[in-house]
Short mmCIF file of C-alpha atoms and ligand atoms in Angstrom, two decimals:
data_model
loop_
_atom_site.label_atom_id
_atom_site.label_comp_id
_atom_site.label_asym_id
_atom_site.label_seq_id
_atom_site.Cartn_x
_atom_site.Cartn_y
_atom_site.Cartn_z
CA MET A 1 47.98 97.21 77.30
CA LYS A 2 44.98 96.81 79.51
CA ILE A 3 45.78 95.70 83.09
CA VAL A 4 43.02 95.13 85.61
CA ILE A 5 44.23 96.03 89.12
CA GLY A 6 41.74 95.58 91.97
CA GLY A 7 38.81 95.82 89.57
CA ALA A 8 40.08 99.07 87.94
CA VAL A 9 41.31 98.99 84.34
CA ARG A 10 44.64 100.74 83.66
CA GLU A 11 46.37 101.34 80.33
CA MET A 12 50.08 100.68 80.80
CA ARG A 13 53.24 100.10 78.85
CA ALA A 14 55.80 97.52 79.94
CA VAL A 15 58.67 100.08 79.86
CA TRP A 16 58.65 103.88 79.88
CA TYR A 17 60.66 106.96 80.89
CA GLU A 18 59.34 109.55 83.29
CA GLU A 19 60.88 112.19 85.56
CA GLY A 20 64.47 111.13 84.94
CA ALA A 21 63.91 107.42 85.57
CA VAL A 22 63.25 104.32 83.47
CA HIS A 23 60.11 102.58 84.70
CA MET A 24 59.37 98.89 84.11
CA LEU A 25 56.69 96.49 85.14
CA ASP A 26 58.56 93.82 87.08
CA GLN A 27 57.77 90.77 84.93
CA LYS A 28 59.32 88.40 87.47
CA LEU A 29 56.42 89.10 89.82
CA LEU A 30 53.57 88.71 87.33
CA PRO A 31 50.82 87.54 87.26
CA HIS A 32 50.30 87.80 91.01
CA LYS A 33 51.83 91.20 91.68
CA VAL A 34 51.80 94.28 89.45
CA GLN A 35 54.81 96.30 90.57
CA VAL A 36 56.71 99.07 88.83
CA VAL A 37 60.47 99.36 89.35
CA LYS A 38 62.40 102.60 88.68
CA MET A 39 65.98 102.88 87.47
CA THR A 40 68.29 105.84 87.23
CA THR A 41 71.52 104.22 85.96
CA TYR A 42 72.27 102.11 82.93
CA HIS A 43 73.82 99.49 85.22
CA GLN A 44 70.39 98.98 86.81
CA VAL A 45 68.82 98.64 83.37
CA ALA A 46 71.47 96.10 82.35
CA GLU A 47 70.75 94.09 85.50
CA ALA A 48 66.99 94.25 84.79
CA ILE A 49 67.62 92.78 81.32
CA ARG A 50 69.90 90.09 82.73
CA ASP A 51 67.52 89.01 85.50
CA MET A 52 64.45 89.22 83.24
CA THR A 53 62.63 92.01 85.07
CA VAL A 54 62.13 93.02 81.43
CA ARG A 55 62.19 90.38 78.71
CA GLY A 56 61.05 89.79 75.15
CA ALA A 57 63.17 91.04 72.22
CA PRO A 58 61.48 94.38 71.37
CA ALA A 59 61.01 95.31 75.06
CA ILE A 60 64.66 94.48 75.79
CA GLY A 61 65.55 96.78 72.88
CA VAL A 62 63.48 99.64 74.29
CA ALA A 63 64.92 99.09 77.79
CA ALA A 64 68.44 99.23 76.32
CA ALA A 65 67.59 102.44 74.42
CA TYR A 66 66.50 103.99 77.71
CA GLY A 67 69.65 102.58 79.34
CA MET A 68 71.69 104.55 76.80
CA LEU A 69 69.59 107.62 77.62
CA LEU A 70 70.46 107.23 81.33
CA ALA A 71 74.15 106.89 80.43
CA ALA A 72 73.89 110.15 78.45
CA ASN A 73 71.92 111.88 81.26
CA ASN A 74 74.55 110.86 83.80
CA ARG A 75 77.38 111.93 81.45
CA GLU A 76 78.86 108.43 81.50
CA ASP A 77 81.09 106.80 78.93
CA LEU A 78 78.77 105.68 76.12
CA GLU A 79 81.21 103.04 74.93
CA ALA A 80 81.19 101.39 78.36
CA ALA A 81 77.38 101.58 78.43
CA THR A 82 77.22 100.05 74.96
CA GLU A 83 79.44 97.18 76.01
CA GLU A 84 77.60 96.49 79.26
CA LEU A 85 74.12 96.65 77.74
CA LYS A 86 75.06 94.54 74.72
CA GLY A 87 76.64 91.98 77.06
CA THR A 88 73.41 91.28 78.96
CA ARG A 89 71.74 88.69 76.70
CA PRO A 90 73.04 87.28 73.41
CA THR A 91 70.07 86.17 71.28
CA ALA A 92 67.47 88.97 70.97
CA PHE A 93 68.64 91.14 68.08
CA ASP A 94 66.62 94.20 69.12
CA LEU A 95 69.05 94.77 71.98
CA PHE A 96 71.98 95.33 69.61
CA PHE A 97 69.85 97.22 67.11
CA ALA A 98 68.53 99.63 69.78
CA VAL A 99 71.93 100.39 71.31
CA ASP A 100 73.45 101.09 67.86
CA HIS A 101 70.41 103.21 67.00
CA MET A 102 70.84 105.32 70.14
CA ASN A 103 74.58 105.77 69.57
CA ALA A 104 73.88 106.98 66.02
CA LYS A 105 71.18 109.43 67.18
CA ILE A 106 73.30 110.81 70.03
CA ALA A 107 76.29 111.18 67.68
CA ALA A 108 74.01 113.09 65.27
CA GLY A 109 73.20 115.56 68.07
CA ILE A 110 69.64 114.41 68.68
CA ASP A 111 68.37 114.91 72.21
CA PRO A 112 68.73 111.47 73.87
CA ILE A 113 65.33 111.74 75.57
CA ARG A 114 63.66 112.39 72.24
CA ALA A 115 65.65 109.63 70.54
CA ALA A 116 64.76 107.01 73.18
CA ASP A 117 61.09 108.02 73.41
CA ASP A 118 60.85 107.99 69.60
CA TYR A 119 62.41 104.54 69.53
CA ALA A 120 59.85 103.24 72.04
CA ASP A 121 56.92 104.89 70.21
CA THR A 122 58.11 103.50 66.88
CA ILE A 123 58.29 99.96 68.26
CA VAL A 124 54.76 100.29 69.67
CA GLU A 125 53.44 101.64 66.36
CA ARG A 126 55.15 98.82 64.45
CA CYS A 127 53.53 96.26 66.71
CA ARG A 128 50.14 97.91 66.20
CA ARG A 129 50.65 97.55 62.45
CA ILE A 130 51.70 93.91 62.88
CA GLY A 131 48.29 93.52 64.52
CA GLU A 132 46.51 95.05 61.53
CA HIS A 133 48.34 92.92 58.98
CA GLY A 134 48.12 89.71 60.99
CA GLU A 135 44.46 90.13 61.85
CA HIS A 136 43.53 89.30 58.23
CA LEU A 137 44.95 85.82 58.73
CA ILE A 138 42.46 85.10 61.52
CA LYS A 139 38.94 83.97 60.71
CA ASP A 140 35.89 84.21 62.92
CA GLY A 141 35.84 81.09 65.09
CA ASP A 142 39.56 80.31 64.75
CA ARG A 143 41.51 78.42 67.39
CA ILE A 144 44.99 79.90 67.56
CA MET A 145 48.06 78.51 69.31
CA THR A 146 50.93 80.63 70.64
CA HIS A 147 54.09 79.96 72.61
CA CYS A 148 56.00 81.93 75.24
CA ASN A 149 55.01 85.57 75.63
CA ALA A 150 55.13 87.68 72.52
CA GLY A 151 52.57 90.10 73.90
CA ALA A 152 52.63 93.70 75.10
CA LEU A 153 54.90 92.77 78.00
CA ALA A 154 57.53 91.54 75.54
CA THR A 155 57.24 94.51 73.18
CA VAL A 156 56.22 97.53 75.38
CA ASP A 157 52.66 97.45 73.97
CA TRP A 158 50.41 95.44 71.62
CA GLY A 159 52.79 92.50 71.17
CA THR A 160 53.99 90.73 68.06
CA ALA A 161 52.26 87.32 68.05
CA LEU A 162 49.53 88.71 70.31
CA ALA A 163 48.90 91.89 68.29
CA PRO A 164 46.86 90.12 65.53
CA ILE A 165 45.01 88.20 68.26
CA ARG A 166 44.14 91.42 70.16
CA GLU A 167 43.07 93.10 66.92
CA ALA A 168 40.89 90.17 65.82
CA TRP A 169 39.18 90.19 69.24
CA ARG A 170 38.64 93.97 69.10
CA ARG A 171 37.03 93.54 65.69
CA GLY A 172 34.55 91.10 67.18
CA LYS A 173 35.96 87.79 65.94
CA GLU A 174 35.18 84.87 68.24
CA ILE A 175 38.56 83.28 68.84
CA PHE A 176 40.15 80.85 71.27
CA VAL A 177 43.84 80.82 72.17
CA TYR A 178 45.90 77.80 73.25
CA VAL A 179 48.75 79.15 75.39
CA SER A 180 51.63 76.73 75.80
CA GLU A 181 53.05 77.15 79.28
CA THR A 182 56.70 77.53 78.13
CA ARG A 183 58.98 75.66 80.47
CA PRO A 184 61.18 76.54 82.24
CA ARG A 185 60.37 80.23 82.88
CA LEU A 186 56.65 79.77 82.14
CA GLN A 187 56.23 82.99 80.17
CA GLY A 188 53.18 81.50 78.42
CA MET A 189 51.38 80.55 81.62
CA LYS A 190 52.47 83.56 83.68
CA LEU A 191 52.49 86.38 81.13
CA THR A 192 50.52 85.51 77.98
CA ALA A 193 47.61 84.12 79.99
CA PHE A 194 47.73 87.28 82.17
CA GLU A 195 47.51 89.51 79.09
CA LEU A 196 44.68 87.51 77.52
CA LEU A 197 42.77 87.45 80.80
CA ASN A 198 43.07 91.24 81.12
CA GLU A 199 41.66 91.63 77.60
CA GLY A 200 38.91 89.07 78.22
CA ILE A 201 40.10 86.89 75.33
CA PRO A 202 39.05 83.21 75.74
CA HIS A 203 42.08 80.98 76.24
CA ALA A 204 43.47 77.93 77.98
CA ILE A 205 46.97 77.17 79.21
CA ILE A 206 48.27 73.84 77.92
CA PRO A 207 51.41 71.88 78.86
CA ASP A 208 54.14 72.35 76.24
CA GLY A 209 53.97 68.63 75.46
CA ALA A 210 50.26 68.84 74.60
CA SER A 211 50.76 70.99 71.48
CA GLY A 212 50.65 68.06 69.04
CA HIS A 213 47.55 66.67 70.70
CA PHE A 214 45.66 69.94 70.31
CA MET A 215 46.95 70.55 66.78
CA ARG A 216 45.49 67.18 65.79
CA GLU A 217 42.21 68.04 67.52
CA GLY A 218 41.95 71.22 65.44
CA VAL A 219 44.18 74.28 65.73
CA ASP A 220 43.54 76.63 62.79
CA LEU A 221 46.63 78.78 63.05
CA ILE A 222 49.84 79.15 65.07
CA ILE A 223 51.48 82.53 65.66
CA VAL A 224 54.70 82.88 67.65
CA GLY A 225 57.17 85.73 68.14
CA ALA A 226 60.84 85.89 67.19
CA ASP A 227 64.03 86.96 68.94
CA ARG A 228 66.23 87.13 65.85
CA ILE A 229 65.47 86.47 62.19
CA ALA A 230 68.32 85.62 59.79
CA ALA A 231 68.45 86.79 56.16
CA ASN A 232 67.09 83.44 54.91
CA GLY A 233 64.06 83.59 57.26
CA ASP A 234 65.33 81.04 59.79
CA PHE A 235 64.50 82.44 63.21
CA ALA A 236 65.35 82.01 66.87
CA ASN A 237 62.47 82.00 69.30
CA LYS A 238 61.76 80.61 72.76
CA ILE A 239 62.80 77.00 73.26
CA GLY A 240 60.02 74.68 72.10
CA THR A 241 59.12 76.69 69.00
CA TYR A 242 60.99 74.40 66.59
CA GLU A 243 59.10 71.25 67.53
CA LYS A 244 55.77 73.06 67.18
CA ALA A 245 56.75 74.23 63.70
CA VAL A 246 57.71 70.72 62.56
CA LEU A 247 54.49 69.26 63.94
CA ALA A 248 52.46 72.04 62.34
CA LYS A 249 53.91 71.21 58.93
CA GLU A 250 53.20 67.49 59.45
CA LEU A 251 49.59 68.26 60.41
CA GLY A 252 48.98 71.03 57.85
CA VAL A 253 48.50 73.84 60.37
CA PRO A 254 49.61 77.29 59.09
CA PHE A 255 52.56 78.52 61.17
CA TYR A 256 53.58 82.21 61.34
CA THR A 257 56.13 84.23 63.22
CA ALA A 258 55.51 87.92 63.90
CA ALA A 259 58.23 90.53 64.47
CA PRO A 260 59.11 94.15 63.76
CA LEU A 261 62.03 94.91 61.44
CA SER A 262 64.25 95.61 64.48
CA THR A 263 64.36 91.83 65.02
CA PHE A 264 65.81 91.07 61.55
CA ASP A 265 69.58 90.57 61.51
CA LEU A 266 70.61 90.64 57.88
CA SER A 267 74.26 90.23 58.82
CA ILE A 268 73.44 86.61 59.61
CA GLU A 269 72.67 84.45 56.60
CA ARG A 270 71.30 81.32 58.26
CA GLY A 271 69.73 80.29 61.53
CA GLU A 272 72.75 78.16 62.50
CA ASP A 273 74.71 81.38 62.97
CA ILE A 274 72.33 82.87 65.55
CA PRO A 275 73.92 82.82 69.04
CA ILE A 276 71.79 80.83 71.45
CA GLU A 277 71.66 81.82 75.10
CA TYR A 278 72.14 79.07 77.67
CA ARG A 279 70.72 79.98 81.06
CA GLY A 280 71.32 78.58 84.55
CA GLU A 281 70.31 74.99 85.31
CA GLU A 282 68.34 76.07 88.39
CA GLU A 283 65.64 77.43 86.04
CA VAL A 284 65.02 73.79 85.04
CA THR A 285 65.70 71.96 88.29
CA MET A 286 63.68 74.33 90.47
CA ILE A 287 60.19 75.80 90.19
CA ASP A 288 59.58 79.12 91.94
CA GLY A 289 62.48 78.53 94.30
CA VAL A 290 61.66 74.89 95.13
CA ARG A 291 64.09 72.14 94.02
CA ILE A 292 62.13 69.53 92.03
CA ALA A 293 64.93 67.53 90.36
CA PRO A 294 66.99 64.99 92.29
CA ILE A 295 70.00 66.63 93.93
CA GLY A 296 72.98 65.63 91.80
CA SER A 297 71.14 65.57 88.43
CA LYS A 298 72.40 68.11 85.93
CA ALA A 299 70.16 70.12 83.61
CA LEU A 300 70.67 71.84 80.26
CA ASN A 301 68.80 75.05 79.60
CA PRO A 302 68.97 76.56 76.11
CA GLY A 303 66.72 79.63 76.14
CA PHE A 304 65.95 79.51 72.41
CA ASP A 305 65.85 77.20 69.43
CA VAL A 306 66.10 77.90 65.72
CA THR A 307 63.24 77.13 63.34
CA PRO A 308 64.20 76.77 59.64
CA SER A 309 62.19 79.06 57.37
CA LYS A 310 60.82 76.08 55.39
CA TYR A 311 58.33 75.58 58.23
CA LEU A 312 56.98 79.14 57.98
CA SER A 313 53.79 80.12 56.20
CA GLY A 314 54.91 83.74 56.47
CA ILE A 315 56.47 86.44 58.66
CA ILE A 316 54.04 89.06 59.93
CA THR A 317 55.76 92.47 60.02
CA GLU A 318 54.70 96.10 60.13
CA ASN A 319 55.14 96.13 56.35
CA GLY A 320 52.82 93.20 55.75
CA VAL A 321 53.13 89.42 55.70
CA LEU A 322 56.47 88.52 54.11
CA ASP A 323 57.48 85.38 52.32
CA PRO A 324 60.72 84.32 54.08
CA LYS A 325 62.35 83.89 50.66
CA ASP A 326 61.94 87.60 49.90
CA ILE A 327 63.36 89.11 53.08
CA ARG A 328 66.28 90.96 51.51
CA GLU A 329 64.12 92.30 48.68
CA ASN A 330 61.36 93.39 51.07
CA LEU A 331 63.63 95.02 53.61
CA LYS A 332 65.67 97.09 51.15
CA GLY A 333 65.81 100.61 52.62
CA ALA A 334 63.24 99.79 55.29
CA ARG A 335 64.75 100.61 58.67
CA LEU A 336 63.87 102.64 61.77
O1 MRU B 401 63.68 84.79 77.32
P1 MRU B 401 62.61 85.79 76.98
O2 MRU B 401 61.42 85.77 77.86
O3 MRU B 401 63.20 87.17 76.80
O4 MRU B 401 62.14 85.24 75.60
C1 MRU B 401 61.88 85.99 74.54
C2 MRU B 401 60.49 85.91 74.17
O5 MRU B 401 59.69 86.61 74.75
C3 MRU B 401 60.04 84.97 73.18
O6 MRU B 401 60.98 84.16 72.63
C4 MRU B 401 59.12 85.65 72.20
O7 MRU B 401 58.45 84.65 71.55
C5 MRU B 401 59.81 86.54 71.20
S1 MRU B 401 60.07 88.17 71.76
C6 MRU B 401 58.56 88.98 71.40
#
């Protein structure tokens, strides 16, 4: 991804491995500070996933793959590493997929550095292809809405929902992006807007509650990411996705999710079975460390909601745009 630092343009990934350490852009500090943190133990990687230094399903998966690499480098118990990394966050399927993938590669005698780097490169390439497939859905002049951050920060590079948007812009299409701010962690306002600004893509941040208003004024297309997709196409994504999908159907706005195959969990038949992470109430009652809610009021903070597949116009993957009804058929034999 392109990041402009002090007027200079740098190409960076959100997570990478170099000289024995896992490197991550600290997403808690963005957009105001671009800082790289280095980790040399899997415990540090697990903590970075828990505290959202790294976040977004595919990026969490890559971080966990590198966490397994550190466990192997440090000759630690891989079962303990598996348990700790898988215990960090419950919803994003890529986390579980990546840890299992690394265990299988290490058991097969593949060099862990090669296995983890290959995993990261494959995710980036899959996102690039999501961009190519999804770009065809975008017409010159389109106004596109997105939610949360499903950009390069959430996927190591390119993004899922943002990949078609980046690609359309690179191909010269005049587009405009509505970025819903995404309470309570504000990934839309802090991260998606940051990515779009760095690329020079025209956009505006909107309050989450303004989505219906702008859809009625004329949104041509909505693209969001996904944290886990069940076999029937129901999917979990950042809280606030479901209501956008229902409104989009009511107003006739095409609504897509975009995700690599590492986000599909075919062991889960329906969205109701996807585990939903509840996070601390302080994320809701406080903003950037300042208490806003009355002292004594409780808050509820589900990190994700589930959108039934009937609201989807399609799922943009590296293999093309899938009809949610055909997931099993389309994914037969297609794995990392
Ligand atoms: O809680 P987060 O920031 O890890 O949330 C995950 C997400 O980034 C979004 O839900 C996103 O839309 C899907 S992951 C590309």
